[in-house]
mmCIF file of C-alpha atoms and ligand atoms in Angstrom:
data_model
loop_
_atom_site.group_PDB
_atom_site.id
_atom_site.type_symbol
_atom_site.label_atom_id
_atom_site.label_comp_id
_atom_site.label_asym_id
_atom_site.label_seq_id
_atom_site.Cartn_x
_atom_site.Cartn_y
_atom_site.Cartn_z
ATOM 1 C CA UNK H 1 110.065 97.526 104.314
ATOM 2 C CA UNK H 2 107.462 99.678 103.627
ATOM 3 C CA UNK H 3 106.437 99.651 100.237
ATOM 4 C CA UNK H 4 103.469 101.735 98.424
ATOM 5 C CA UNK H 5 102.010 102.885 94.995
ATOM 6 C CA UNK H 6 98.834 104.318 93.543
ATOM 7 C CA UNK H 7 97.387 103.068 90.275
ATOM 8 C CA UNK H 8 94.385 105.424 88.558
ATOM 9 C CA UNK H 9 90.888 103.768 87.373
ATOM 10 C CA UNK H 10 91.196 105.452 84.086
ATOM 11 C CA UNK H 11 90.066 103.360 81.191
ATOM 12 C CA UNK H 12 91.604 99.656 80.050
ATOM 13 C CA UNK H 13 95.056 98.901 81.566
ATOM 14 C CA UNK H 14 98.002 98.874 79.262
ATOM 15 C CA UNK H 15 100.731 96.630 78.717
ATOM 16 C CA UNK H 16 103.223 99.519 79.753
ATOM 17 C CA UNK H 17 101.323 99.761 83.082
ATOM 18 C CA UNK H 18 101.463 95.715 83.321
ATOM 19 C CA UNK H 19 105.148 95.763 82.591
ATOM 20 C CA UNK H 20 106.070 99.041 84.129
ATOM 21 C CA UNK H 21 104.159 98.669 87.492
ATOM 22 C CA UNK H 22 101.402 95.968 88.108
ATOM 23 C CA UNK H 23 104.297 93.517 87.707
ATOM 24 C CA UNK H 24 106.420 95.297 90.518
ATOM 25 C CA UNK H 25 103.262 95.249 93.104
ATOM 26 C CA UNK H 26 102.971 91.589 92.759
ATOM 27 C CA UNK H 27 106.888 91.028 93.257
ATOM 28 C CA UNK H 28 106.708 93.477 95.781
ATOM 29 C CA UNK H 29 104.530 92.442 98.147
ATOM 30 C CA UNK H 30 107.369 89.294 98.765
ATOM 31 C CA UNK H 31 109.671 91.584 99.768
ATOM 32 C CA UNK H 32 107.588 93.725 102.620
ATOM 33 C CA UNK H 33 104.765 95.284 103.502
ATOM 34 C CA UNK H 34 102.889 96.431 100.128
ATOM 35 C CA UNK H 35 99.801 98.813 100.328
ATOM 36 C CA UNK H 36 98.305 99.550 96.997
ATOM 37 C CA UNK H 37 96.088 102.379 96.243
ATOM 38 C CA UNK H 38 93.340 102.450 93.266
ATOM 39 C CA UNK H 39 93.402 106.216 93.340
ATOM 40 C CA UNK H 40 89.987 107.782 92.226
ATOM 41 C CA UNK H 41 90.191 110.677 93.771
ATOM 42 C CA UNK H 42 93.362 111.085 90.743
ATOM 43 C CA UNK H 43 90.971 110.545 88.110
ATOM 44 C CA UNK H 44 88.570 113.622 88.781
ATOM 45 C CA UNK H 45 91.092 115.895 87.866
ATOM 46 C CA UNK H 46 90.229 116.017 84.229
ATOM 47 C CA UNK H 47 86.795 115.779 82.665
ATOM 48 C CA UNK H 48 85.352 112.479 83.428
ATOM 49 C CA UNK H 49 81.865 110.413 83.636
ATOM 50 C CA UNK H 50 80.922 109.317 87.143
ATOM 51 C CA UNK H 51 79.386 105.656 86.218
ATOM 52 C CA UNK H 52 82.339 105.271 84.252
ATOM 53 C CA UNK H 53 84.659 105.771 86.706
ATOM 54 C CA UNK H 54 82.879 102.824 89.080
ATOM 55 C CA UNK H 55 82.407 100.243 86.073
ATOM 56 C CA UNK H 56 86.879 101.410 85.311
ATOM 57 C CA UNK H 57 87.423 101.127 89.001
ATOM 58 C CA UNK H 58 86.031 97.461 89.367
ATOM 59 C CA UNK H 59 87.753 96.669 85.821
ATOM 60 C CA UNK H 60 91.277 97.758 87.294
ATOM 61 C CA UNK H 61 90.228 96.044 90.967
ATOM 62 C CA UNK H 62 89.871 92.945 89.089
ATOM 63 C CA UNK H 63 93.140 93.317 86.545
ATOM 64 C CA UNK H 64 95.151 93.764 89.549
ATOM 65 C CA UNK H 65 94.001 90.675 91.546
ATOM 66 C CA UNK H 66 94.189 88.283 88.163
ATOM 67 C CA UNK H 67 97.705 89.629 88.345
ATOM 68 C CA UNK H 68 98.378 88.427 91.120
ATOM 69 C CA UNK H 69 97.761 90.785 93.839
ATOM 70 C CA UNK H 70 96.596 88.841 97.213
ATOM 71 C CA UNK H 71 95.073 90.669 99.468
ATOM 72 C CA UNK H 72 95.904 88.930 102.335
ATOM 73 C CA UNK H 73 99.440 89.691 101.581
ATOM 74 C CA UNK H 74 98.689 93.416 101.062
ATOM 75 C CA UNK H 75 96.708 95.957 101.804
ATOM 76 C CA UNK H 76 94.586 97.034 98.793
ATOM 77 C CA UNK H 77 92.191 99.425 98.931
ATOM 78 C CA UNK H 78 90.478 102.393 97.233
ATOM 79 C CA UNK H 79 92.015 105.747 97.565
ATOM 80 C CA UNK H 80 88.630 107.954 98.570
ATOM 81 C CA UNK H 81 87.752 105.286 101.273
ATOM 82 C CA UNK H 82 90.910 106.764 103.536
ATOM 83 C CA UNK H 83 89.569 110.492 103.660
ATOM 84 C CA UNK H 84 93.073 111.372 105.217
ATOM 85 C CA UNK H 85 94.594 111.386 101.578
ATOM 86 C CA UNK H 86 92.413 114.556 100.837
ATOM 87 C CA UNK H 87 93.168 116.259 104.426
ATOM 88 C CA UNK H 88 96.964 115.308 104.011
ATOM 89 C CA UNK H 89 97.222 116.895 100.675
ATOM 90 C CA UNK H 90 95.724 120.372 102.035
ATOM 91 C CA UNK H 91 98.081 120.151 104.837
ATOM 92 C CA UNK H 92 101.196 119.366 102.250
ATOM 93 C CA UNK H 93 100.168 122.677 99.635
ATOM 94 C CA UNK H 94 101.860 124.811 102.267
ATOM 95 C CA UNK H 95 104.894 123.042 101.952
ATOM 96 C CA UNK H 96 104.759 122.713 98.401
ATOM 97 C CA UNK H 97 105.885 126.038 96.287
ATOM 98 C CA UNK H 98 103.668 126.823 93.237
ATOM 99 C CA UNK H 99 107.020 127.039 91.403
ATOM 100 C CA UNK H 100 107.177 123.191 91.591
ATOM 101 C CA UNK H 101 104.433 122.843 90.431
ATOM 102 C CA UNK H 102 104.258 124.924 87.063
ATOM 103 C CA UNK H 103 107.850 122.799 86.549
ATOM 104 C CA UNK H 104 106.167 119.265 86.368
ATOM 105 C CA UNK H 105 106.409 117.663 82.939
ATOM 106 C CA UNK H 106 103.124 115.633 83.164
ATOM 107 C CA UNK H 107 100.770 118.906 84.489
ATOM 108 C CA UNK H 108 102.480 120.760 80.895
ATOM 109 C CA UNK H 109 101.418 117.795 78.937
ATOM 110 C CA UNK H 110 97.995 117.306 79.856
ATOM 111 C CA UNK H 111 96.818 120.629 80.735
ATOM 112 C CA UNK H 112 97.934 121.724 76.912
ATOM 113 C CA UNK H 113 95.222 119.056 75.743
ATOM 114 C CA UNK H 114 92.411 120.107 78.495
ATOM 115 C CA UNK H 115 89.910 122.683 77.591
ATOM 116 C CA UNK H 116 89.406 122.943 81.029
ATOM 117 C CA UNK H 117 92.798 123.278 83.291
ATOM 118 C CA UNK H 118 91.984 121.885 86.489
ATOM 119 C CA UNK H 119 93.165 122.833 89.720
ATOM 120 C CA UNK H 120 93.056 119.573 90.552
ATOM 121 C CA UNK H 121 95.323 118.978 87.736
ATOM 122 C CA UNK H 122 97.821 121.490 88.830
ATOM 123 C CA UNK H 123 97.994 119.858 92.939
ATOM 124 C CA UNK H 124 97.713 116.253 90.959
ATOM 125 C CA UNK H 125 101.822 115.606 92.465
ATOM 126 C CA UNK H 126 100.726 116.886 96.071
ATOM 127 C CA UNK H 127 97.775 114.686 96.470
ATOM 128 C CA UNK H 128 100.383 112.165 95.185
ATOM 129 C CA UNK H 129 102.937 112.659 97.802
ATOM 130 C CA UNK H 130 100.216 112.708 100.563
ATOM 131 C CA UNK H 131 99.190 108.777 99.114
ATOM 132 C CA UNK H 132 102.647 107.975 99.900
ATOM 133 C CA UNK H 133 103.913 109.947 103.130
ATOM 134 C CA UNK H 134 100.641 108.773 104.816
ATOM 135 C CA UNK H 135 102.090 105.504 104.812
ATOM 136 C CA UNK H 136 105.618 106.111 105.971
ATOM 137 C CA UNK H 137 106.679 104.570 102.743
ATOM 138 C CA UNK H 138 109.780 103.460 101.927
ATOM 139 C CA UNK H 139 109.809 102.365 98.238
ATOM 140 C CA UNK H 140 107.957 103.575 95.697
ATOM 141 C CA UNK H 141 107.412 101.023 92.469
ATOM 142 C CA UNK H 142 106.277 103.086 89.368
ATOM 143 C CA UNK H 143 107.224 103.560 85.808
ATOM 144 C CA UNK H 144 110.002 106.120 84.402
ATOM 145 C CA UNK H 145 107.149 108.846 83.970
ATOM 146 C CA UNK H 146 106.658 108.926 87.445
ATOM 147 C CA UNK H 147 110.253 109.832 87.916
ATOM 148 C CA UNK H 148 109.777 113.518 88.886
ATOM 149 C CA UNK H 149 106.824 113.365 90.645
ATOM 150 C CA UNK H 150 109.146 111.162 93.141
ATOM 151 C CA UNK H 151 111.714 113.538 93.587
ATOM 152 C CA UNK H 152 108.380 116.180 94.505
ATOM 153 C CA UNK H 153 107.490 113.986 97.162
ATOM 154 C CA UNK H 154 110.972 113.824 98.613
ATOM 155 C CA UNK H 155 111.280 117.726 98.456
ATOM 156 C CA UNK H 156 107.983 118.302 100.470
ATOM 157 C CA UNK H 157 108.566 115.509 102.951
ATOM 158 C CA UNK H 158 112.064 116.995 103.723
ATOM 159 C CA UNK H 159 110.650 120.384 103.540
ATOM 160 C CA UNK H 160 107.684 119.444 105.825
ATOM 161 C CA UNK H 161 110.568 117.610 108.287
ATOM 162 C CA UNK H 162 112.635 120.422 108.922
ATOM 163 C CA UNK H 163 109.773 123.206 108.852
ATOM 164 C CA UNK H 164 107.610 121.205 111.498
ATOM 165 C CA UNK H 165 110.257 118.300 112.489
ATOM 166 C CA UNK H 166 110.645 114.491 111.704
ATOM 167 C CA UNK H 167 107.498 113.845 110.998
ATOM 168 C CA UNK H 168 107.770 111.675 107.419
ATOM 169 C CA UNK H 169 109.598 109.103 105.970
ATOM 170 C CA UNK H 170 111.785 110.118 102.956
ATOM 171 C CA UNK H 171 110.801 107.598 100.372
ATOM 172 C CA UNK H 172 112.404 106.499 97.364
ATOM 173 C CA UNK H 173 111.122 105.446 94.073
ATOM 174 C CA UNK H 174 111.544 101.929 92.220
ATOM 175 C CA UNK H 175 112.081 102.142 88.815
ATOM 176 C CA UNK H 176 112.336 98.925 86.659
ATOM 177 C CA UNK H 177 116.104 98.813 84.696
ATOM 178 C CA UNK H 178 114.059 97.484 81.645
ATOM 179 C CA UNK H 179 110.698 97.697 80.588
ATOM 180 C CA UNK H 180 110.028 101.076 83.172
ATOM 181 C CA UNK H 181 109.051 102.852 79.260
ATOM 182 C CA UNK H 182 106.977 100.715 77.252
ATOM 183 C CA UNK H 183 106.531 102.726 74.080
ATOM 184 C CA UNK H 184 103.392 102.951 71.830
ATOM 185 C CA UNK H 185 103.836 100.354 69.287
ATOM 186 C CA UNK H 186 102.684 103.091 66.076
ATOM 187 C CA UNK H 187 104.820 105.675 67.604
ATOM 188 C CA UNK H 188 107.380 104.276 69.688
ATOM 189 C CA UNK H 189 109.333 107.818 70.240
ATOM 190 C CA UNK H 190 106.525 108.190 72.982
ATOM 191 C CA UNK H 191 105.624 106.593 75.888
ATOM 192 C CA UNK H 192 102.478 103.849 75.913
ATOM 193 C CA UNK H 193 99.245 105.576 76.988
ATOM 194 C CA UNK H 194 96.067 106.115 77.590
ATOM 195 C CA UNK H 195 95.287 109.614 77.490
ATOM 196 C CA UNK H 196 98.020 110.271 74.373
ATOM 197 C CA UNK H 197 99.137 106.869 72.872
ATOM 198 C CA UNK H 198 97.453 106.117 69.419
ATOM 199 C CA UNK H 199 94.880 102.880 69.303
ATOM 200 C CA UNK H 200 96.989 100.609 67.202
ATOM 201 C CA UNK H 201 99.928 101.072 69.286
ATOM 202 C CA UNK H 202 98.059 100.333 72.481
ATOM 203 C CA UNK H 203 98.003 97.252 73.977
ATOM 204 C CA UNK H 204 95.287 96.062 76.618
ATOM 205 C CA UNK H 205 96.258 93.527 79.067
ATOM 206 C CA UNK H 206 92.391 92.797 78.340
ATOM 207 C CA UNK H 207 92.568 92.713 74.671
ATOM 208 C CA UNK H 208 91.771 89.251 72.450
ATOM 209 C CA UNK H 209 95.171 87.310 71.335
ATOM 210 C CA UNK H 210 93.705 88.429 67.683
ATOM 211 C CA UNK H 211 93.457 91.868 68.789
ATOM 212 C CA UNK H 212 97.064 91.718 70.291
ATOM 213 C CA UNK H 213 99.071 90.060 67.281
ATOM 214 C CA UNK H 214 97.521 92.196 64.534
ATOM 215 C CA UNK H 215 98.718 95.387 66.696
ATOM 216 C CA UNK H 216 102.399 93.900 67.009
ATOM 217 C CA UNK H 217 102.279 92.764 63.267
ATOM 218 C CA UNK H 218 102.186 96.349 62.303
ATOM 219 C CA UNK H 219 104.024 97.798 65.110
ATOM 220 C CA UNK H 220 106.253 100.759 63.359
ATOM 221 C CA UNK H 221 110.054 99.510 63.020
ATOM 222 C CA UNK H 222 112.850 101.109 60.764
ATOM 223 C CA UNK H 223 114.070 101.059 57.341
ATOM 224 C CA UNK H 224 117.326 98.463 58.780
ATOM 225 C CA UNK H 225 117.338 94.836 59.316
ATOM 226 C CA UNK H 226 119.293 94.412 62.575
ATOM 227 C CA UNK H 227 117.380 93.063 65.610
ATOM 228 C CA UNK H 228 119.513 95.260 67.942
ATOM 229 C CA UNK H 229 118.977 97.270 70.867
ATOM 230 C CA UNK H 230 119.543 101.299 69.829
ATOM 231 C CA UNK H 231 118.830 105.307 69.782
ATOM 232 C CA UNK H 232 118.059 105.161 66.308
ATOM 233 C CA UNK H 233 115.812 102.326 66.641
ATOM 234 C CA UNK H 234 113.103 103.004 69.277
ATOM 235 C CA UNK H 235 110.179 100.164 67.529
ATOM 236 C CA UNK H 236 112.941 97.571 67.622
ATOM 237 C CA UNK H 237 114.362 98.334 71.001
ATOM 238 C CA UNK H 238 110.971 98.663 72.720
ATOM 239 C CA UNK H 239 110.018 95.106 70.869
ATOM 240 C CA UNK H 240 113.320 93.778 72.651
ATOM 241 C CA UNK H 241 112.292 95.437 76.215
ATOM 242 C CA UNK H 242 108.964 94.174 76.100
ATOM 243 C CA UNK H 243 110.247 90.463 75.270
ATOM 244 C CA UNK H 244 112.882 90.426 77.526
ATOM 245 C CA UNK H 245 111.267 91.037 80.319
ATOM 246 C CA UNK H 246 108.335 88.468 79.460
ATOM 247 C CA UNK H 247 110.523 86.161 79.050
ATOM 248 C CA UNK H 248 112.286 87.356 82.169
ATOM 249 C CA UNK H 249 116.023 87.399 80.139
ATOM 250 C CA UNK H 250 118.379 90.284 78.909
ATOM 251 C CA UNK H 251 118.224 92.160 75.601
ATOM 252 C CA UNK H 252 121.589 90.824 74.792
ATOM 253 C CA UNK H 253 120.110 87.133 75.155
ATOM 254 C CA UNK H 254 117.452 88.425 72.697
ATOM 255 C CA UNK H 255 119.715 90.271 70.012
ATOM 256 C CA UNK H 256 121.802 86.806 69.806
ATOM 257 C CA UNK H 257 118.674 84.428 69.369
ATOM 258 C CA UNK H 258 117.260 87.311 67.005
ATOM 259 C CA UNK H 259 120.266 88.022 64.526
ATOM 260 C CA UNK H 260 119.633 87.100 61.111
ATOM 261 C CA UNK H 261 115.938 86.599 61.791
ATOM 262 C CA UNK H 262 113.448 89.114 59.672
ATOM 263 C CA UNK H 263 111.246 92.036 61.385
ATOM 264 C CA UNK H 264 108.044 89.839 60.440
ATOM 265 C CA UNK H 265 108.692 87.193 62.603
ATOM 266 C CA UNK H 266 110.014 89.124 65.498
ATOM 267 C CA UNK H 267 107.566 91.142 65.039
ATOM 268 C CA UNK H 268 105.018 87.836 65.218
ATOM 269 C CA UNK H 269 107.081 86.460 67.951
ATOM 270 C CA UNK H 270 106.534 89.287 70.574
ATOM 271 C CA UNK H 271 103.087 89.476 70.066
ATOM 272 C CA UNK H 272 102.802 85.154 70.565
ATOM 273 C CA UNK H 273 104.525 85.600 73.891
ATOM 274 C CA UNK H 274 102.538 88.830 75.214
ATOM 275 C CA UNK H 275 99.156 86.486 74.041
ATOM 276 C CA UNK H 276 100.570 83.728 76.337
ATOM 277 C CA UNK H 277 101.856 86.167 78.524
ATOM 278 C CA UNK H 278 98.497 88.319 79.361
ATOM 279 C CA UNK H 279 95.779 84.763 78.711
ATOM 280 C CA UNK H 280 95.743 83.516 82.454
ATOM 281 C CA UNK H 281 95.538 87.146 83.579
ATOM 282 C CA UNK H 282 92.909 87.676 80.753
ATOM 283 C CA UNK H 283 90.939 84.301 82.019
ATOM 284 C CA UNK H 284 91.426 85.417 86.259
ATOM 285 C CA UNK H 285 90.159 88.645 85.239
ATOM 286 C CA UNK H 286 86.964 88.143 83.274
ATOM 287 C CA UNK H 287 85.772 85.839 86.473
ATOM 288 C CA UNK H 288 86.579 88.117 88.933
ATOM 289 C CA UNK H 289 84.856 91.566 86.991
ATOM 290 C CA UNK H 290 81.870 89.459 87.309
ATOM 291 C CA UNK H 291 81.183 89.952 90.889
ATOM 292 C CA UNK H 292 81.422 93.588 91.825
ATOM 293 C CA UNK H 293 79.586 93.038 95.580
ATOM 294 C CA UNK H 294 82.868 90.773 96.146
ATOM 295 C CA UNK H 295 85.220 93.433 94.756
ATOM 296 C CA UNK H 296 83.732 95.886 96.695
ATOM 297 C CA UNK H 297 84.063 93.725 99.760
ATOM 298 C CA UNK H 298 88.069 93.502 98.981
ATOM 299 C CA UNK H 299 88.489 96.749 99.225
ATOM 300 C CA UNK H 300 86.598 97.533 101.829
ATOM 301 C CA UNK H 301 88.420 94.920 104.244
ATOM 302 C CA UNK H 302 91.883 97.146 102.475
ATOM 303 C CA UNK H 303 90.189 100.250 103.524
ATOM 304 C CA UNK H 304 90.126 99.409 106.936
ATOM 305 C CA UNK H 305 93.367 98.444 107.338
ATOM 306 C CA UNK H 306 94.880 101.406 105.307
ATOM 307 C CA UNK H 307 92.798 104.178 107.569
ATOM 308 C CA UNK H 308 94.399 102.253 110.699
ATOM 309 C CA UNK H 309 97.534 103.083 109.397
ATOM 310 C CA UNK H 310 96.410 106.804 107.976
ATOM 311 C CA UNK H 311 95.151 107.275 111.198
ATOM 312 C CA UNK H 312 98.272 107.271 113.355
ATOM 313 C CA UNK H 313 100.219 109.422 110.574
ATOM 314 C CA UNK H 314 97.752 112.392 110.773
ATOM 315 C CA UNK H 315 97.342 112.380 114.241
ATOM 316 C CA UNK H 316 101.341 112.877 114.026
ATOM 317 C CA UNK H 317 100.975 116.057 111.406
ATOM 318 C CA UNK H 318 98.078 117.898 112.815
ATOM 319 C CA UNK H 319 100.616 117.765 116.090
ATOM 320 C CA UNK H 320 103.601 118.909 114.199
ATOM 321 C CA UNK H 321 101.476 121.706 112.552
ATOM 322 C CA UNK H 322 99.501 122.846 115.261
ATOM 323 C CA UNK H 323 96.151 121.886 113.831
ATOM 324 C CA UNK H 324 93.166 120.579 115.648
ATOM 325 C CA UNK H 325 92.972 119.977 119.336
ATOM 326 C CA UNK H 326 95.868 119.423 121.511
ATOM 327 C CA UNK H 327 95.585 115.749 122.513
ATOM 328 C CA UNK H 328 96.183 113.440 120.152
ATOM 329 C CA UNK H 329 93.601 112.418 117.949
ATOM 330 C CA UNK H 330 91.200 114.875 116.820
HETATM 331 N N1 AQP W 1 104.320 103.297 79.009
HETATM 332 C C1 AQP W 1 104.571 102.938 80.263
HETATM 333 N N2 AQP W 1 105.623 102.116 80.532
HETATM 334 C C2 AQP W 1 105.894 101.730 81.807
HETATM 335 N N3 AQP W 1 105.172 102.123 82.875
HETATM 336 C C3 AQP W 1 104.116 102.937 82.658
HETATM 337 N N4 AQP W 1 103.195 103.493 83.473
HETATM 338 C C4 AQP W 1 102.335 104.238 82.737
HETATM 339 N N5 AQP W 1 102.673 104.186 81.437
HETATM 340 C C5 AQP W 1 103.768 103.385 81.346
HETATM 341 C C6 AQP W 1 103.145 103.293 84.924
HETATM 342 O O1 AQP W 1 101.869 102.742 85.233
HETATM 343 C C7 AQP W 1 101.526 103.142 86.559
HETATM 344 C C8 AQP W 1 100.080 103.565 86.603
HETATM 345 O O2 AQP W 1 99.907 104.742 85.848
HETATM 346 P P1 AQP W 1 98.683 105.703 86.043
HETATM 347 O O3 AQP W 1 98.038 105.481 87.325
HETATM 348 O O4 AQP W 1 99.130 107.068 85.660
HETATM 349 O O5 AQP W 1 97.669 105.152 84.998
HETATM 350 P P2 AQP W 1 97.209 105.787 83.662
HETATM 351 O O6 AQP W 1 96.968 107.235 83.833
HETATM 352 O O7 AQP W 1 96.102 104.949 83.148
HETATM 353 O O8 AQP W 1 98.481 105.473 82.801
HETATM 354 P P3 AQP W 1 99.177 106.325 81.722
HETATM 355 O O9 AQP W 1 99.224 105.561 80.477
HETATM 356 O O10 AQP W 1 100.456 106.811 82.320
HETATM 357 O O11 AQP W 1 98.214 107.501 81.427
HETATM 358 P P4 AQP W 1 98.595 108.861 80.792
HETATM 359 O O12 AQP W 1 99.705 108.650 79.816
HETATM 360 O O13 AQP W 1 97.348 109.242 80.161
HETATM 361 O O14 AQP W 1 99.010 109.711 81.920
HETATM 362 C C9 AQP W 1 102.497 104.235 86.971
HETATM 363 O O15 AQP W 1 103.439 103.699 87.900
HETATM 364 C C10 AQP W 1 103.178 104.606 85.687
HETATM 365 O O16 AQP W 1 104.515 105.027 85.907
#
């Protein structure tokens, strides 16, 4: 089985993209063959600072290999290494209808808080589906938000199929049953993040164990005193995700060993078990940022294994669409 997602270098990693996705790659790449994508060519689409985006890149190289990521059990490389994603997402706008587009949730979100509105921004979801059709992927491991983006990428591949014939894989997305929302802890009616989420309610998988009990102490709860998984009590029932699947139980495991027990020390008791949780990754982590020439090596070795692959799939489309020269290859 072919499996494949895309991560962006944007800032610190959060404990909704630990949960919701870095988790999955690492279990993943037992179950097939895993390719996973630092995509930096995603993170130019709004208003950025080049050295930054190295120093974040070789912070979120390293994050992902304390978490387990091998790379001889993967391929893991850097998304503007494999200069077919670009050429694959040109080829995939004429089989993508601006309608689509205007329609996605995340491009209406962000562009409201840009100054400047991309067009980058707007083609974010094709350059997306070209990551993951380049692969012939099969399974896609991401968190809820990715959700429509996903069903995008199905639409153009079958689009692309029966405009130009079988050319791509329809994939389908993987989408945790718990923990695929981790919600800010100050305002858990939205979603963990880093562009929107507030700092308090934020939770670095690099943060100090100081830094991450004082934000769950005052994560925002309700006026009740039930530890119990509900609508009306998002702080709770995101506490109750986030523990359960830490602790790699159910909810309902949680709400029993929780009734009766105060918000304080539920409260106190997440936040001890993310500490423990995150520490070895914390410890991996800080020795691996240190050497950015070996980092760089990693995914360089990835890179050349992903454009082998990237290689055969474009020499496939340019066929199917008439582009280039007639024998295969360019
Ligand atoms: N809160 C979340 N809960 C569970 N999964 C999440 N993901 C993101 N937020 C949550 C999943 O993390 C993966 C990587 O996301 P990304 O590449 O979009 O990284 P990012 O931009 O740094 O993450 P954010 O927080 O999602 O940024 P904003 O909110 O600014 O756009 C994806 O699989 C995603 O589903």
């Amino acid at each position: 089985m072919r499996i494949f997602s895309g991560i962006q270098p944007t800032g610190r990693k959060h404990l909704g993209n630990y949960i919701g996705a870095i988790t999955q790659y690492v279990a993943l790449q037992e179950a097939g063959e895993a390719i996973i994508c630092i995509v930096d060519l995603h993170a130019t689409t709004v208003a950025y600072d080049p050295a930054r985006l190295r120093s974040d890149l070789y912070d979120l190289a390293a994050v992902l290999l304390a978490a387990g990521l091998d790379p001889e059990r993967c391929i893991f490389f850097r998304q503007s290494d494999v200069l077919e994603h670009a050429e694959l997402q040109w080829l995939l706008m004429g089989s993508t209808a601006y309608g689509e587009l205007t329609r996605m949730t995340q491009f209406k979100d962000k562009s409201a808080v840009q100054e400047f509105i991309s067009a980058g921004i707007f083609s974010y979801p094709v350059l997306m589906a070209a990551d993951i059709l380049l692969y012939g992927t099969e399974r896609v491991p991401v968190g809820d938000d990715q959700r429509q983006h996903i069903e995008l990428t199905r639409d153009v591949a079958q689009r692309f199929n029966s405009r130009f014939g079988e050319t791509f894989v329809v994939p389908e997305g993987v989408i945790p049953e718990v923990g695929a929302r981790i919600m800010d802890l100050q305002n858990p009616e939205k979603k963990m993040s880093t562009t929107g989420g507030t700092p308090q309610g934020t939770v670095y998988v690099t943060d100090e164990p100081a830094a991450i009990i004082k934000k769950f102490k005052s994560a925002v709860t309700d006026s009740g005193r039930e530890i119990r998984h509900a609508d009306d009590k998002a702080g709770i029932s995101n506490l109750l995700e986030i523990l359960a699947v830490i602790r790699g139980t159910t909810v309902g495991r949680l709400e029993e060993e929780f009734a009766g027990a105060g918000y304080g020390d539920f409260k106190l008791a997440v936040g001890e078990a993310v500490v423990d949780y995150l520490a070895p990754v914390r410890e991996r982590y800080t020795q691996l940022r240190a050497d950015e020439d070996e980092l760089e090596q990693v995914l360089a070795t990835g890179a050349d294994k992903a454009r082998g692959v990237a290689a055969q799939t474009m020499t496939r489309v340019r066929r199917a669409m008439g582009v280039g020269p007639a024998r295969a290859g360019r």
